[in-house]
Amino acid sequence: FQGEKGCIYSRAPSNMNIMETWSVLGTDTMAHTSMGNRVPDDPSAVRLKFTPDPEFDDAFEAEFNELDDITSDGLNEEAVISQWQSKLKHFFILSRAGKTIWTRHGPDAITTSYMGAIVSLIAFYEGGGDALKGFGSHGARFVLFTKGDLHLVAITKLDESHQQLGGQLDSLYMQILSIFTLPAMQRVFRGRASTDLRMALQGTEILISALADGFTRGSPSTLLSALECLKMRKADRQVIDNTMLKFRSDKLLYGLIVAGGRLVSVIRPRKQSLHPGDLQLIFNMIFLQRDRNADEAERWIPMCLPAFNNSGFVYLHSSFLNLHMANSEMTEVDHTYGRLDQVAIMVSVLV
């Protein structure tokens, strides 16, 4: 791989005759010896090669635009349906009874019939003692994920695997649990299977949509089930860690410092790790709320961390540092490290 000051190349001896072909990096393999022992004289010459696709670029640019509203006379309904069908990716969350809970694109007038078809397909396979997990049709991949009382569905025209889409649906399910907790959601559907969960979700749909849009734009954190850490000197990070430990409260469960969506420091109890999925939910909520309510410097939020404990809430306190008041030296550090305009200190108290 290529590092800051040089490159490291992996070489493996081989007796196979190399055919005239192109590698995945876009370099002519015939430029290397048949034993694979020669490397390019100029490492910067290795470049990824992508074929320009203006049609895809236009479609992706419009992917996150909202659909037009259907007029009262319905004259533009076909045009709105065409907009909906042109989307590259769809997410659906519905109950086992077929009630729509959340969709990324489209009003009920468009999606209701599709929801009915999805429930019928799932029920058909369940009736045969099998579970429908996914299929492909007309250049699109369909992935279905059933968890408890919910069906989650992803439909994509993008080049994504079944495993990737399954991980994204699992993250959306965890987002739902972070709002309700598992026992609370089970009680709701146990009392009435056809309960409309959208009423209880009002005001939080933006969290689910933001998470879904992150998947569509390309989320390395989701793909790798990991989080990006802020690049900084080890000595500086050690100072931050020691400071957090020094002022830690006895009731504190976790403490985090995050800059620009990248983890700076975390403190936690022994044998109590923070799952990347929980951290992604925390970051999604905190930074999205910050963008929408920039005047609020701090807040208390009850939140369920499903991977830690899906049956209860922790109370999360978040506050943001005002870097605009920092001196010129800090401004230079910000430029070096990237986007550090939003630095959050988050602590969670177990209740």
Coordinates of C-alpha atoms in Angstrom, one line a residue:
F1 CA 0.0 0.0 0.0
Q2 CA 1.0 3.6 -0.4
G3 CA 1.9 5.5 2.8
E4 CA 2.9 9.1 3.6
K5 CA 6.5 8.7 2.6
G6 CA 6.7 5.6 0.4
C7 CA 5.1 2.5 -0.9
I8 CA 5.2 -1.1 0.1
Y9 CA 4.6 -3.7 -2.6
S10 CA 3.6 -7.3 -2.0
R11 CA 5.5 -9.8 -4.2
A12 CA 4.6 -13.4 -4.6
P13 CA 6.6 -15.8 -6.8
S14 CA 4.6 -17.6 -9.4
N15 CA 5.2 -20.0 -12.2
M16 CA 2.0 -19.1 -14.0
N17 CA 2.2 -17.5 -17.4
I18 CA 0.6 -14.0 -17.2
M19 CA -1.8 -13.3 -20.0
E20 CA -2.1 -9.8 -21.5
T21 CA -4.6 -8.2 -19.2
W22 CA -5.2 -5.2 -17.0
S23 CA -5.1 -5.3 -13.2
V24 CA -7.9 -3.8 -11.0
L25 CA -5.7 -0.8 -10.5
G26 CA -5.7 0.0 -14.2
T27 CA -2.0 -0.9 -14.8
D28 CA -0.9 -3.2 -17.6
T29 CA 0.3 -6.4 -16.0
M30 CA 2.7 -7.0 -18.9
A31 CA 4.7 -4.0 -17.6
H32 CA 5.7 -6.4 -14.8
T33 CA 7.9 -9.5 -15.1
S34 CA 6.2 -12.9 -15.1
M35 CA 7.5 -13.5 -11.6
G36 CA 5.8 -10.4 -10.3
N37 CA 9.0 -9.0 -8.9
R38 CA 9.1 -5.8 -10.7
V39 CA 7.3 -2.6 -9.5
P40 CA 6.6 0.6 -11.3
D41 CA 9.4 3.1 -11.3
D42 CA 7.0 5.9 -10.4
P43 CA 4.4 4.8 -7.8
S44 CA 2.4 7.9 -8.5
A45 CA 1.7 6.5 -11.9
V46 CA -0.7 3.9 -10.4
R47 CA -4.1 5.3 -10.8
L48 CA -7.6 4.0 -10.5
K49 CA -9.4 4.1 -13.8
F50 CA -13.1 4.7 -14.0
T51 CA -15.1 5.1 -17.1
P52 CA -17.1 8.4 -17.0
D53 CA -20.9 7.8 -16.9
P54 CA -22.7 11.1 -17.2
E55 CA -26.1 9.4 -17.1
F56 CA -25.3 7.8 -13.7
D57 CA -23.8 11.1 -12.4
D58 CA -27.0 12.9 -13.2
A59 CA -29.1 10.2 -11.6
F60 CA -27.0 10.1 -8.4
E61 CA -27.1 13.9 -8.2
A62 CA -30.9 13.8 -8.1
E63 CA -31.0 10.8 -5.8
F64 CA -31.5 12.8 -2.6
N65 CA -34.0 15.3 -4.1
E66 CA -37.5 15.1 -2.7
L67 CA -40.3 13.9 -4.9
D68 CA -42.9 16.4 -6.2
D69 CA -46.2 16.4 -4.4
I70 CA -49.1 14.7 -6.2
T71 CA -51.7 17.4 -7.1
S72 CA -55.2 17.1 -5.9
D73 CA -56.5 16.4 -9.4
G74 CA -53.8 13.7 -9.8
L75 CA -52.7 15.0 -13.2
N76 CA -49.0 14.7 -12.3
E77 CA -49.2 11.3 -10.7
E78 CA -47.4 9.5 -13.5
A79 CA -44.6 12.1 -13.5
V80 CA -44.1 11.6 -9.7
I81 CA -44.2 7.8 -10.1
S82 CA -41.5 8.2 -12.8
Q83 CA -39.4 10.2 -10.4
W84 CA -39.8 7.5 -7.7
Q85 CA -38.8 4.8 -10.1
S86 CA -35.7 6.7 -11.2
K87 CA -34.3 6.5 -7.7
L88 CA -31.2 4.3 -7.5
K89 CA -32.0 3.0 -4.0
H90 CA -35.0 2.4 -1.8
F91 CA -35.5 1.4 1.8
F92 CA -38.7 0.2 3.3
I93 CA -39.6 -0.7 6.9
L94 CA -43.0 -2.2 7.5
S95 CA -44.7 -4.3 10.1
R96 CA -45.6 -8.0 9.7
A97 CA -49.2 -6.9 9.2
G98 CA -48.1 -4.9 6.2
K99 CA -48.4 -1.4 7.8
T100 CA -45.9 1.1 6.4
I101 CA -43.5 2.4 9.1
W102 CA -41.0 4.3 7.1
T103 CA -39.8 4.6 3.5
R104 CA -36.9 6.7 2.1
H105 CA -38.7 7.8 -1.0
G106 CA -42.3 8.2 -2.0
P107 CA -45.7 8.9 -0.3
D108 CA -48.2 6.1 0.6
A109 CA -50.1 6.7 -2.6
I110 CA -47.2 5.3 -4.5
T111 CA -45.7 2.8 -2.1
T112 CA -48.8 1.0 -0.7
S113 CA -49.2 -1.4 -3.5
Y114 CA -45.5 -2.3 -3.4
M115 CA -45.8 -2.9 0.3
G116 CA -48.6 -5.3 -0.3
A117 CA -46.5 -7.2 -2.9
I118 CA -43.6 -7.5 -0.5
V119 CA -45.7 -8.9 2.3
S120 CA -47.3 -11.4 -0.1
L121 CA -43.9 -12.6 -1.2
I122 CA -42.6 -13.0 2.3
A123 CA -45.8 -14.8 3.4
F124 CA -45.6 -17.2 0.5
Y125 CA -42.1 -18.3 1.4
E126 CA -42.9 -18.5 5.1
G127 CA -45.9 -20.6 4.3
G128 CA -43.5 -23.1 2.7
G129 CA -41.3 -23.2 5.7
D130 CA -38.6 -21.0 4.1
A131 CA -37.5 -17.4 4.4
L132 CA -37.1 -15.1 1.4
K133 CA -33.8 -13.3 1.9
G134 CA -33.3 -11.7 -1.5
F135 CA -33.4 -11.9 -5.3
G136 CA -32.5 -9.9 -8.4
S137 CA -34.7 -8.5 -11.2
H138 CA -34.2 -6.1 -14.1
G139 CA -30.8 -4.9 -12.9
A140 CA -31.9 -4.3 -9.3
R141 CA -31.0 -6.3 -6.2
F142 CA -33.7 -6.9 -3.5
V143 CA -32.7 -7.8 0.0
L144 CA -35.2 -8.6 2.7
F145 CA -34.5 -8.7 6.4
T146 CA -37.0 -9.8 9.0
K147 CA -36.4 -9.0 12.6
G148 CA -39.1 -9.6 15.3
D149 CA -42.2 -7.7 14.2
L150 CA -40.6 -5.8 11.4
H151 CA -39.7 -6.4 7.8
L152 CA -36.9 -4.3 6.4
V153 CA -36.3 -4.2 2.6
A154 CA -33.6 -2.7 0.5
I155 CA -33.8 -2.3 -3.3
T156 CA -30.8 -1.0 -5.1
K157 CA -29.5 -0.5 -8.7
L158 CA -26.0 0.2 -7.3
D159 CA -23.2 -2.3 -7.3
E160 CA -23.7 -3.6 -3.7
S161 CA -23.6 -7.1 -2.4
H162 CA -26.3 -8.9 -0.4
Q163 CA -24.0 -8.8 2.7
Q164 CA -23.6 -5.0 2.4
L165 CA -27.3 -4.4 2.1
G166 CA -28.0 -6.7 5.0
G167 CA -25.6 -4.8 7.2
Q168 CA -27.4 -1.5 6.2
L169 CA -30.8 -3.0 7.1
D170 CA -29.4 -4.2 10.4
S171 CA -28.2 -0.6 11.2
L172 CA -31.7 0.8 10.3
Y173 CA -33.2 -1.8 12.7
M174 CA -30.8 -0.7 15.4
Q175 CA -31.9 3.0 14.7
I176 CA -35.5 2.0 15.4
L177 CA -34.5 0.2 18.6
S178 CA -32.5 3.2 19.7
I179 CA -35.8 5.1 19.8
F180 CA -38.1 2.5 21.4
T181 CA -36.1 -0.3 23.0
L182 CA -36.9 -3.9 22.1
P183 CA -39.4 -4.7 25.0
A184 CA -41.4 -1.5 24.3
M185 CA -41.7 -2.3 20.6
Q186 CA -42.7 -5.9 21.4
R187 CA -45.4 -4.7 23.8
V188 CA -46.8 -2.4 21.1
F189 CA -47.3 -5.1 18.5
R190 CA -48.3 -7.7 21.1
G191 CA -51.3 -5.6 22.0
R192 CA -52.2 -4.9 18.3
A193 CA -50.3 -6.3 15.4
S194 CA -51.7 -3.6 13.0
T195 CA -50.4 -0.7 15.1
D196 CA -49.3 2.3 13.1
L197 CA -45.8 2.9 14.5
R198 CA -45.4 6.1 12.5
M199 CA -47.2 8.1 15.1
A200 CA -44.6 7.2 17.7
L201 CA -41.8 7.8 15.2
Q202 CA -42.8 11.4 14.4
G203 CA -39.9 13.7 14.6
T204 CA -37.3 11.0 14.4
E205 CA -37.8 10.0 10.7
I206 CA -35.0 12.4 9.8
L207 CA -32.5 10.3 11.8
I208 CA -33.5 7.2 9.8
S209 CA -33.3 9.1 6.5
A210 CA -29.9 10.6 7.3
L211 CA -28.6 7.1 8.2
A212 CA -30.0 5.7 4.9
D213 CA -28.5 8.5 2.8
G214 CA -25.1 7.9 4.4
F215 CA -25.3 4.3 3.1
T216 CA -26.2 5.5 -0.4
R217 CA -23.4 8.0 -0.5
G218 CA -21.0 5.4 0.6
S219 CA -20.2 4.7 4.2
P220 CA -16.9 3.0 4.9
S221 CA -17.8 2.8 8.6
T222 CA -20.8 0.7 7.8
L223 CA -19.0 -1.4 5.3
L224 CA -16.2 -2.2 7.7
S225 CA -18.2 -2.1 10.9
A226 CA -15.7 0.4 12.3
L227 CA -15.2 4.0 13.0
E228 CA -12.7 6.5 11.8
C229 CA -10.3 8.0 14.5
L230 CA -8.9 11.5 14.3
K231 CA -5.3 11.5 13.3
M232 CA -3.2 13.2 16.0
R233 CA 0.0 12.8 17.9
K234 CA 0.0 10.0 20.5
A235 CA 1.2 12.3 23.2
D236 CA -1.7 14.7 22.6
R237 CA -4.2 11.9 22.7
Q238 CA -2.7 10.6 25.9
V239 CA -3.2 14.0 27.5
I240 CA -6.8 14.0 26.5
D241 CA -7.3 10.5 27.8
N242 CA -5.7 11.3 31.2
T243 CA -7.8 14.5 31.5
M244 CA -11.0 12.6 30.9
L245 CA -10.1 9.9 33.4
K246 CA -9.1 12.5 36.0
F247 CA -12.5 14.2 36.0
R248 CA -14.6 11.0 35.5
S249 CA -17.8 10.7 37.6
D250 CA -18.6 7.5 39.5
K251 CA -22.0 7.3 37.6
L252 CA -20.4 7.7 34.2
L253 CA -20.8 4.8 31.8
Y254 CA -19.0 6.1 28.7
G255 CA -17.2 9.3 27.8
L256 CA -16.3 10.4 24.3
I257 CA -14.7 13.3 22.4
V258 CA -15.5 13.4 18.7
A259 CA -14.3 15.9 16.1
G260 CA -15.9 16.2 12.7
G261 CA -17.4 12.8 13.1
R262 CA -14.1 11.2 13.9
L263 CA -13.3 9.6 17.3
V264 CA -10.7 11.4 19.4
S265 CA -10.9 9.6 22.8
V266 CA -13.2 7.3 24.7
I267 CA -13.3 6.1 28.3
R268 CA -15.3 3.0 29.3
P269 CA -15.6 0.5 32.1
R270 CA -13.4 -2.6 32.0
K271 CA -14.9 -5.4 29.8
Q272 CA -17.6 -3.0 28.5
S273 CA -16.7 -2.2 24.8
L274 CA -18.7 0.2 22.7
H275 CA -20.0 -1.5 19.6
P276 CA -19.4 0.5 16.3
G277 CA -23.1 0.3 15.5
D278 CA -24.0 2.1 18.8
L279 CA -21.4 4.7 18.1
Q280 CA -22.7 5.3 14.6
L281 CA -26.2 5.9 16.1
I282 CA -24.8 8.3 18.6
F283 CA -22.9 10.3 16.0
N284 CA -25.8 10.3 13.6
M285 CA -28.1 11.7 16.3
I286 CA -25.7 14.2 17.9
F287 CA -24.3 15.8 14.8
L288 CA -27.7 15.9 13.0
Q289 CA -29.3 17.6 15.9
R290 CA -26.4 20.0 16.0
D291 CA -26.9 20.9 12.4
R292 CA -30.7 21.5 12.9
N293 CA -30.4 23.3 16.2
A294 CA -27.1 25.2 16.0
D295 CA -28.0 27.5 18.9
E296 CA -28.2 24.7 21.4
A297 CA -24.7 24.2 22.9
E298 CA -25.7 21.1 25.0
R299 CA -28.5 18.7 25.5
W300 CA -29.7 15.6 27.4
I301 CA -31.0 12.8 25.3
P302 CA -32.5 9.4 26.4
M303 CA -31.2 6.8 24.0
C304 CA -31.1 3.0 23.7
L305 CA -27.8 1.5 22.6
P306 CA -29.1 -1.8 21.1
A307 CA -25.7 -3.6 21.0
F308 CA -25.0 -2.7 24.6
N309 CA -28.5 -3.3 26.0
N310 CA -31.6 -3.3 23.8
S311 CA -34.0 -3.3 26.8
G312 CA -33.3 0.1 28.4
F313 CA -32.1 3.7 27.9
V314 CA -29.0 5.5 28.9
Y315 CA -29.0 9.3 29.3
L316 CA -26.6 10.9 26.9
H317 CA -25.3 14.4 27.5
S318 CA -23.6 16.2 24.7
S319 CA -21.9 19.6 24.5
F320 CA -20.0 21.3 21.6
L321 CA -16.8 23.3 21.8
N322 CA -16.8 26.7 20.2
L323 CA -13.7 26.6 18.0
H324 CA -14.4 30.0 16.4
M325 CA -13.1 31.6 19.6
A326 CA -9.8 29.6 19.4
N327 CA -6.5 31.2 18.7
S328 CA -4.5 31.2 15.5
E329 CA -2.5 28.1 16.6
M330 CA -5.7 26.1 17.0
T331 CA -7.0 27.3 13.6
E332 CA -3.8 25.9 12.0
V333 CA -4.3 22.6 13.8
D334 CA -7.9 22.5 12.4
H335 CA -6.6 23.0 8.9
T336 CA -4.1 20.2 9.4
Y337 CA -6.6 17.7 10.8
G338 CA -9.4 18.4 8.4
R339 CA -12.9 19.5 9.3
L340 CA -12.9 20.1 13.0
D341 CA -15.6 22.8 13.1
Q342 CA -17.7 20.5 15.2
V343 CA -16.1 19.1 18.3
A344 CA -18.5 17.3 20.7
I345 CA -17.9 16.0 24.2
M346 CA -20.4 13.2 25.0
V347 CA -21.0 11.4 28.2
S348 CA -23.6 8.7 28.9
V349 CA -24.9 7.9 32.4
L350 CA -26.4 4.5 33.0
V351 CA -29.9 4.6 34.6

